[in-house]
Coordinates of C-alpha atoms and ligand atoms in Angstrom, one line a residue:
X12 CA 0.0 0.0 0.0
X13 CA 0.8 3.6 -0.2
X14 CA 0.7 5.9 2.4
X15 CA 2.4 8.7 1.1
X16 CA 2.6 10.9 -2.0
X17 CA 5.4 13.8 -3.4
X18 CA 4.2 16.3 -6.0
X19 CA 6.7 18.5 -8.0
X20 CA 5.5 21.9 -8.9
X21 CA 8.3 23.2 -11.1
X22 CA 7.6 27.2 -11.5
X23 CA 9.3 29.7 -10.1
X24 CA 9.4 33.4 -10.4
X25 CA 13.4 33.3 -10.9
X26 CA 15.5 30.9 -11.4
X27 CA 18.2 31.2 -8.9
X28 CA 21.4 30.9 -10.4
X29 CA 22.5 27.9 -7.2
X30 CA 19.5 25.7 -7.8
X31 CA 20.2 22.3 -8.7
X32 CA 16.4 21.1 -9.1
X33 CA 14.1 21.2 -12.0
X34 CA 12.5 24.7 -12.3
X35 CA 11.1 26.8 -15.0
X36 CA 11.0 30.1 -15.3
X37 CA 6.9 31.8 -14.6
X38 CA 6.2 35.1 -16.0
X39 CA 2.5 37.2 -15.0
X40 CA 1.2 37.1 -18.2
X41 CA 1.9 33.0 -19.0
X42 CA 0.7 32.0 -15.6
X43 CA -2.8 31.0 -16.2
X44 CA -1.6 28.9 -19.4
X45 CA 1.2 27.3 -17.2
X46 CA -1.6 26.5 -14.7
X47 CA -3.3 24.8 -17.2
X48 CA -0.5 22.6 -18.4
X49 CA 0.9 21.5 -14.8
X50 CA -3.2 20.8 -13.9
X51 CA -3.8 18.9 -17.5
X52 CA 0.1 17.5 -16.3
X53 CA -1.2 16.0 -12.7
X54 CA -4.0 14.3 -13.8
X55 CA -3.0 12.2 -16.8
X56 CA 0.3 11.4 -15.1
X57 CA -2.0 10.4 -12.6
X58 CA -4.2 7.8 -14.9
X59 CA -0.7 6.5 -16.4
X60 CA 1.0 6.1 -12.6
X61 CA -2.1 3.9 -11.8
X62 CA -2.9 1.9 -14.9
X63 CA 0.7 1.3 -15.8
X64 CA 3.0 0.7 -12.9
X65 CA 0.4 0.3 -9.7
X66 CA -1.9 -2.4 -12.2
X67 CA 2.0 -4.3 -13.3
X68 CA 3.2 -3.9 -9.7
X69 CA -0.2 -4.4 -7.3
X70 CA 0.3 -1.4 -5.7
X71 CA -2.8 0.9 -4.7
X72 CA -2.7 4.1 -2.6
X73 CA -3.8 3.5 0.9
X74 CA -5.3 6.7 2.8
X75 CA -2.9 9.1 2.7
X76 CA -0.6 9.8 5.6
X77 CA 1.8 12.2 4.3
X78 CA 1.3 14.7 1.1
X79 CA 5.1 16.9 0.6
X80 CA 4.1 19.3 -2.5
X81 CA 7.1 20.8 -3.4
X82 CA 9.2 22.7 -6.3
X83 CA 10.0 24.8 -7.8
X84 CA 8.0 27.2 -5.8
X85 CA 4.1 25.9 -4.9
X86 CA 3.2 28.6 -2.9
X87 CA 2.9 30.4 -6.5
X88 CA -0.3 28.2 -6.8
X89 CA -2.0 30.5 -4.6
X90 CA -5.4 30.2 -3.2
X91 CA -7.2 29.4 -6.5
X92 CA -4.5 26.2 -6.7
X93 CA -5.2 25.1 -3.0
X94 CA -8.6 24.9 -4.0
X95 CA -8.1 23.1 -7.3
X96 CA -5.2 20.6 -5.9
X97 CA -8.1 19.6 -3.1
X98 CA -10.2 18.8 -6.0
X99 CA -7.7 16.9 -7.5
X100 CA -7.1 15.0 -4.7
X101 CA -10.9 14.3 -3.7
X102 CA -11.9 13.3 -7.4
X103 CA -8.8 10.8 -7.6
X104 CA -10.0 9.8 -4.4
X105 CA -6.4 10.2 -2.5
X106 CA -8.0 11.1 1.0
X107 CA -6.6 11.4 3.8
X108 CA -5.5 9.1 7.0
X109 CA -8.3 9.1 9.6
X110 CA -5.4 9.2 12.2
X111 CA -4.0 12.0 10.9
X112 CA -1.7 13.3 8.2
X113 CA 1.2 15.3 7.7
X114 CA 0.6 17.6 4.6
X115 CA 3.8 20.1 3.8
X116 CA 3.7 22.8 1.3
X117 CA 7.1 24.7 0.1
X118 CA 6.8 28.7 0.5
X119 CA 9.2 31.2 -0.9
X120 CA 9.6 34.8 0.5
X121 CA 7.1 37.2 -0.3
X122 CA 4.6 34.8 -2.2
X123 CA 2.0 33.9 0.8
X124 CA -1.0 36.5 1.8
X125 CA -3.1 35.7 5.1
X126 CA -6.0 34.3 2.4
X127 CA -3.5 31.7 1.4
X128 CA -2.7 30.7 4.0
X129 CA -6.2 30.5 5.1
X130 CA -6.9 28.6 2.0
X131 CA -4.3 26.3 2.2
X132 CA -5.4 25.4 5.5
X133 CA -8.6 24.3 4.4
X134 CA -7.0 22.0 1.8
X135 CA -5.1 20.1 4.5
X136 CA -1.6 21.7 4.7
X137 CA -0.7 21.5 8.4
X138 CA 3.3 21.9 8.0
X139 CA 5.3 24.5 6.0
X140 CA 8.5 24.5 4.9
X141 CA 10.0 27.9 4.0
X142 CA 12.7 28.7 2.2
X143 CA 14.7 31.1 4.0
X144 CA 18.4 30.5 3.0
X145 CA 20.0 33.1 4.9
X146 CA 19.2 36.1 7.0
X147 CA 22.2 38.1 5.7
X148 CA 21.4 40.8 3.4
X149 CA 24.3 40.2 1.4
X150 CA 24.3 36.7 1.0
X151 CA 20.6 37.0 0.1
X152 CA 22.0 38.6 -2.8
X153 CA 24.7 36.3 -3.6
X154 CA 22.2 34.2 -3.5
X155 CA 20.6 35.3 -6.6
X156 CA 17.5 35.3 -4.7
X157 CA 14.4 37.2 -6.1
X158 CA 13.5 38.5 -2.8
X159 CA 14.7 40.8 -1.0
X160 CA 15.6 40.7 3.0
X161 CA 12.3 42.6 3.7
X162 CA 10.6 40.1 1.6
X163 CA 11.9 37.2 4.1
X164 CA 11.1 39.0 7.2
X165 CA 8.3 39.4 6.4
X166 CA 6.9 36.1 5.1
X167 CA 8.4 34.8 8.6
X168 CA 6.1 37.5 10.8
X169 CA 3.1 36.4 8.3
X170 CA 3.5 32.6 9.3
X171 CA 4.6 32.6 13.0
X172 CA 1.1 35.2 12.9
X173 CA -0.6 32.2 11.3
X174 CA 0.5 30.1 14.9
X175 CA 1.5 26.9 12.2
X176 CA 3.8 24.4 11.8
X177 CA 6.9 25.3 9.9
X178 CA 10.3 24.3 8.8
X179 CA 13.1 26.8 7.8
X180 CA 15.8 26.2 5.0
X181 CA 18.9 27.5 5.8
X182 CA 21.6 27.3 3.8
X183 CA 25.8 26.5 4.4
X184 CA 28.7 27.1 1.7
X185 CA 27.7 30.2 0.5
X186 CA 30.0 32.1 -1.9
X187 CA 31.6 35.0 0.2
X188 CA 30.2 34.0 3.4
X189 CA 33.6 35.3 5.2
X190 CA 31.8 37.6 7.4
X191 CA 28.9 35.8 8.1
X192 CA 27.6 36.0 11.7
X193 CA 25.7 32.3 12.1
X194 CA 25.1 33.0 15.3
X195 CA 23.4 36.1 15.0
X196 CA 21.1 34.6 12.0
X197 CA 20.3 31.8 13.9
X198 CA 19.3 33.7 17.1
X199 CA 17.4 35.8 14.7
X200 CA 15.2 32.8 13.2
X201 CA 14.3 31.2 16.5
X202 CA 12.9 34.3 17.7
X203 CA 10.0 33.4 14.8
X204 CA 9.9 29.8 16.7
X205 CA 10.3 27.5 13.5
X206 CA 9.8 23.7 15.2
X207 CA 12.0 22.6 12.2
X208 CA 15.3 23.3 10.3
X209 CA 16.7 21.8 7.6
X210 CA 20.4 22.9 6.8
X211 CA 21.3 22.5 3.5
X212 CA 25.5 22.7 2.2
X213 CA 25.6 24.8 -1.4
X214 CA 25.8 22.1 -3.8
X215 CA 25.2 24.4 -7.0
X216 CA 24.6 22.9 -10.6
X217 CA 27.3 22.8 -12.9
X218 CA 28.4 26.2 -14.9
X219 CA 27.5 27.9 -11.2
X220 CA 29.3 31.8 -12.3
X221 CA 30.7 31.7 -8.3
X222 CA 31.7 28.4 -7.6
X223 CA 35.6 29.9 -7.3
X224 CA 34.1 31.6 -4.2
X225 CA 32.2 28.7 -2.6
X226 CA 34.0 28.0 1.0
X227 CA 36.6 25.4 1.4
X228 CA 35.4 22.0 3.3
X229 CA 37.0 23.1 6.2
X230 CA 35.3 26.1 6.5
X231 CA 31.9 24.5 5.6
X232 CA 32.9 21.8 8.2
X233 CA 33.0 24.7 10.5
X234 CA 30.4 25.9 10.1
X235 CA 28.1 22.9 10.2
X236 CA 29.6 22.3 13.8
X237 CA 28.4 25.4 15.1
X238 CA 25.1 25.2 13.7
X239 CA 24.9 21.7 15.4
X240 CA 26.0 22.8 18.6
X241 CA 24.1 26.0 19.0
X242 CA 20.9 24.6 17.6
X243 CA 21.0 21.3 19.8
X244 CA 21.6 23.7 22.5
X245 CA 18.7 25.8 21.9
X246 CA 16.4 22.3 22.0
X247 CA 16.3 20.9 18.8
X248 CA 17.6 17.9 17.9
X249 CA 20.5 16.7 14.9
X250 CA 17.5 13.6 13.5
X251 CA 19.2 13.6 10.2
X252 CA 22.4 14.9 8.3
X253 CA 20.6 17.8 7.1
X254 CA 17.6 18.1 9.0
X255 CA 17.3 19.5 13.1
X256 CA 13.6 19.5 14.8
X257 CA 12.0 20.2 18.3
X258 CA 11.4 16.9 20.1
X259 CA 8.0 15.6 17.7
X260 CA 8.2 17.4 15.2
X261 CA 10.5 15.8 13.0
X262 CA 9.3 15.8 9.2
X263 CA 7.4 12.5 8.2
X264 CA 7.2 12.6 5.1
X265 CA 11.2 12.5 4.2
X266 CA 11.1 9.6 7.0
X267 CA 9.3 7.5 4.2
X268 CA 12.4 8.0 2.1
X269 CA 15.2 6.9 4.5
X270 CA 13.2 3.8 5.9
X271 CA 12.4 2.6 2.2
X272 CA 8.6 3.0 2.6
X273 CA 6.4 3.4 -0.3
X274 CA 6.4 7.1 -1.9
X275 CA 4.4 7.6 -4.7
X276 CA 5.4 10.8 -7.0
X277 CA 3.7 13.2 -9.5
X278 CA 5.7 15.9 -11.4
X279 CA 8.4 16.6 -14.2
X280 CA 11.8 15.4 -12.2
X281 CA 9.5 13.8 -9.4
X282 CA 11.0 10.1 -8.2
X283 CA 8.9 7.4 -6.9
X284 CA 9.8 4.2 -4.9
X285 CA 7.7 0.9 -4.3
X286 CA 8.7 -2.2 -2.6
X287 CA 6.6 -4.6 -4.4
X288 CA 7.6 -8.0 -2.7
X289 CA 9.6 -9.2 -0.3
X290 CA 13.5 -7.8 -1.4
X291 CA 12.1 -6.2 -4.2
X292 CA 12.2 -2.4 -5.1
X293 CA 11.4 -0.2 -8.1
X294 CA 12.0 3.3 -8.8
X295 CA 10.5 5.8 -11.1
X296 CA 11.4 9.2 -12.3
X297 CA 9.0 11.0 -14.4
X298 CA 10.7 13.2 -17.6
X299 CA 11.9 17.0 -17.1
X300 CA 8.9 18.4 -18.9
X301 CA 5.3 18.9 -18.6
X302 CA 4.7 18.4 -22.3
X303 CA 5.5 14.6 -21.8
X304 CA 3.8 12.3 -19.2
X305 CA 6.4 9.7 -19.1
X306 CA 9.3 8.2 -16.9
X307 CA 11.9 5.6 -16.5
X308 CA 11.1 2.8 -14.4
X309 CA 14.1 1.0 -12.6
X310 CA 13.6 -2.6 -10.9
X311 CA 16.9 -2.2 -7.8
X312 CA 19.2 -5.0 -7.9
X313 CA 20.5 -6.7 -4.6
X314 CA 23.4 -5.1 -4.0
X315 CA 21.9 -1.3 -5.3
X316 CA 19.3 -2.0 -3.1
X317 CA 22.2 -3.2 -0.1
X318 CA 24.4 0.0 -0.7
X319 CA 21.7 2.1 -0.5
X320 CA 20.5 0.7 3.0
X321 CA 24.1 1.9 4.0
X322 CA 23.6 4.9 2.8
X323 CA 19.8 5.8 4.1
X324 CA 20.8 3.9 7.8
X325 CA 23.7 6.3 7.9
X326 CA 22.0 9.5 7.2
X327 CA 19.3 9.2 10.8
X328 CA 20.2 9.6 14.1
X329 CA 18.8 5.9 15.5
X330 CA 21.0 2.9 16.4
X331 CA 21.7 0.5 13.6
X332 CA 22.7 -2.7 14.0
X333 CA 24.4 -5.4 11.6
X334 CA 21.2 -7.4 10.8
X335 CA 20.2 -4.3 8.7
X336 CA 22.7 -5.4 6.3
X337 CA 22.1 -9.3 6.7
X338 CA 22.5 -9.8 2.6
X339 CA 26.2 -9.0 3.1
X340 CA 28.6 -12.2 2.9
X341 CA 30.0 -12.9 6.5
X342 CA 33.4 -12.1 5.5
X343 CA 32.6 -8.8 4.3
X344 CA 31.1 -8.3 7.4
X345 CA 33.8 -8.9 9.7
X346 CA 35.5 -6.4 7.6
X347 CA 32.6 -3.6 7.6
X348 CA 33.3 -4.6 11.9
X349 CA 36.2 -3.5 11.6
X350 CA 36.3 -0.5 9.7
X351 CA 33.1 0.7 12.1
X352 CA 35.4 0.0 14.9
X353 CA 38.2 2.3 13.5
X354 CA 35.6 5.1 12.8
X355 CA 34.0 4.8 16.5
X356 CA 37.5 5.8 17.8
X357 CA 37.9 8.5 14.7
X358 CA 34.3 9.7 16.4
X359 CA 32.5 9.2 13.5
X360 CA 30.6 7.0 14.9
X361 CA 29.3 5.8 18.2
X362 CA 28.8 2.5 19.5
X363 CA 26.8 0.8 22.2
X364 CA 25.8 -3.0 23.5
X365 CA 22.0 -3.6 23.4
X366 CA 21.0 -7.1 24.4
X367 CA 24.6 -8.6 23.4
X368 CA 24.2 -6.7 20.1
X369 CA 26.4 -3.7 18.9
X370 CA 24.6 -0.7 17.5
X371 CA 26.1 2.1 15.8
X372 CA 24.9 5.7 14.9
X373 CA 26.8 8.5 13.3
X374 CA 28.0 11.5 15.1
X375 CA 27.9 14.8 13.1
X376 CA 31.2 14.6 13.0
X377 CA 31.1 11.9 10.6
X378 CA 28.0 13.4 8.9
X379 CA 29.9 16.0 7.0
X380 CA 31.8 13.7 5.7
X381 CA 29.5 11.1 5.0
X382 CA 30.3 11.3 1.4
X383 CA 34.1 10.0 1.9
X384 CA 33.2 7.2 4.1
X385 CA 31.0 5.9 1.8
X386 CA 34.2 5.8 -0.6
X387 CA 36.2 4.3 1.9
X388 CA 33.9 1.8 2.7
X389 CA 33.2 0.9 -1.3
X390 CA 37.4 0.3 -1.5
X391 CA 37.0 -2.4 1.4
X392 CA 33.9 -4.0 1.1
X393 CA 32.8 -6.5 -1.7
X394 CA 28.8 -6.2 -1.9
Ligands
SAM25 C1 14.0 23.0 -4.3 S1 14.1 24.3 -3.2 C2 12.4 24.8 -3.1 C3 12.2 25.9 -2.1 C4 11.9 27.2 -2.6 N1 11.6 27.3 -4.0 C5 12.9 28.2 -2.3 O1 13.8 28.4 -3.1 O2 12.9 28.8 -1.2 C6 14.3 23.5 -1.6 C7 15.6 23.9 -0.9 O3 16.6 23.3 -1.6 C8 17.8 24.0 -1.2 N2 18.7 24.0 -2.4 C9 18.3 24.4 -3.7 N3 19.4 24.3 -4.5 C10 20.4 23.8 -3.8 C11 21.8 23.5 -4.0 N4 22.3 23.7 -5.2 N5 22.5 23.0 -3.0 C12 22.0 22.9 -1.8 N6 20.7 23.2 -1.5 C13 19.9 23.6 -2.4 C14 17.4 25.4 -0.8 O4 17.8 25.5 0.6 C15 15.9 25.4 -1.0 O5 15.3 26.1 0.0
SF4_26 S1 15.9 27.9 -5.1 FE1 13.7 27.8 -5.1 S2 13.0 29.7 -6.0 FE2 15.2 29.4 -6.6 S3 15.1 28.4 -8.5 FE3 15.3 26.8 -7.0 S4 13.3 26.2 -6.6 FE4 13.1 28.1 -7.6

């Protein structure tokens, strides 16, 4: 069954020059034609998601427990496309859990008015996640961002107004960040009382025009650290490598993805995973472009499906034990002992007996390097 759903609205007002997903560029006088199109988009990709891969597969939506629209930038929808995507929802029959639900919608500065939000209420959204970046005016700028710093303060006073749940982007490794006072941003965006951060490191697409001014490691390193220390010391807590919440309020939805639960996905770029038998996963990704309702279906092999196990276990802050892995030969897991053993004492990781069992977790320390261990760990081990 599936119990959660992702659906990629790819329109922005600007395309900031850092941005690595699939956007396209929306201008006032195309909107209502673009509209059209990404409606027309959702509901035939819709009819071929069901009739060609749930039919094959057995798979059928379940009540859904958790609904992430993101972009792009869906809070350009607006009112009229809360109202409309509530439709949508109701006529495909893709209701929500009786014992609750989890429905996030992205918001950019300065594209939210109280009717939205009221609207979007209405429609189910009961979590925001905003995308804030930075509060430093110049960095807002090296940021390429479309709005302004009066644009993000006050999209922040809007929401903490509206008394909701929300998430804050913020974002590490910007170009010329030098002078950048973390701590003072950081202080700032509490005061708003987000119950969720995620902090993202600038990864920008190729041809970025500032990449020779991106931050070395170390410096990024850096500042990770001190976002980790002052933000678990202001009562959040590290759940994830990129992701910090208040006790209960960590993000459901992107739960779904690290635990391998079924995620179904609508939207030009949009990926979708099923397990449809036992040991047995399938991606899909649906084309860049809303002219062409297709995608490319991949059944996981074994050891794709093993590696990435390491990779999602890694990534959460919860005790992970070697039975995770039990498809790994025994030799090769002697070896993944013992190269866990030299990270614990490197203090990338930490260790501790439960019922005669070792358990591991990552520290943040080995977090922001995550990507390197994984090399190492390729080198010795034979999946
Ligand atoms: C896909 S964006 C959508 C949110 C919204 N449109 C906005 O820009 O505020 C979600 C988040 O991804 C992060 N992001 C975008 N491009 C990135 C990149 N190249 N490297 C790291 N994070 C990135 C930003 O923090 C952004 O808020
Ligand atoms: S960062 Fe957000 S607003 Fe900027 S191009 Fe990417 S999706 Fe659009």
């Amino acid at each position: 069954m599936i119990k959660s759903l992702y659906i990629h609205y790819p329109y922005c007002r600007h395309l900031c020059n850092y941005c690595d997903f699939y956007k396209l560029k929306q201008t006032p006088e195309q909107r209502e034609h673009q509209e059209k199109l990404f409606q027309n988009y959702l509901t035939s990709s819709l009819k071929i998601l069901q009739e060609k891969v749930h039919e094959e597969y057995q798979m059928n939506f379940a009540p859904l427990e958790t609904l992430y629209v993101g972009g792009g930038t869906p809070s350009l929808l607006g009112a009229s496309g809360a109202k409309w995507l509530q439709q949508f929802l109701k006529t495909s029959h893709l209701n929500f859990a009786a014992s609750g639900h989890e429905f996030t919608l992205e918001i950019d500065p300065g594209t939210m008015t109280v009717n939205d939000f009221e609207t979007w209420q209405i429609s189910g959204v009961n979590r925001y996640s905003f995308g804030l970046q930075t509060l430093d005016e110049k960095l807002i700028e090296v940021c390429d961002r479309k709005s302004k710093m009066s644009d993000v303060i006050e999209t922040l006073e809007l929401i903490s107004a509206q008394d909701v749940n929300f998430s804050v982007d913020f974002l590490l490794g910007i170009p010329h960040s030098g002078s950048r006072h973390l701590e003072s941003e950081l202080k700032r965006i509490l005061t708003y009382r987000p119950k969720h951060i995620s902090l993202y490191i600038l990864n920008p697409k190729t041809n970025y025009p500032l990449k020779k001014f991106i931050p070395e490691d170390e410096w990024v390193a850096n500042e990770y650290q001190f976002v980790d220390e002052f933000l678990s010391s202001h009562g959040f807590r590290h759940y994830e490598v990129s992701n910090y919440a208040i006790p209960g309020y960590e993000g459901k939805h992107n739960y779904g993805y690290w635990f391998r639960k079924n995620i179904a996905a609508l939207g030009p770029s949009a990926a979708g995973h099923y397990q449809y038998g036992d040991n047995q996963f399938l991606r899909y990704v649906w084309k860049e472009s809303l002219l062409k309702q297709e995608y490319d279906l991949e059944i996981l092999k074994n050891d794709q499906v093993l590696l990435e196990n390491f990779y999602l276990r890694f990534r959460v802050a919860e005790n992970f034990d070697l039975d995770v892995f039990q498809n790994l030969p025994p030799k090769e897991s002697s070896k993944l002992v013992g190269l866990f053993s030299d990270w614990a004492q490197k203090k990338y990781l930490l260790t501790c007996e439960v019922s005669s069992k070792t358990q591991y977790q990552f520290t943040p320390q080995g977090w922001i390097i995550l990507d390197s261990l994984m090399k190492e760990l390729l080198s010795r081990i034979k999946f």
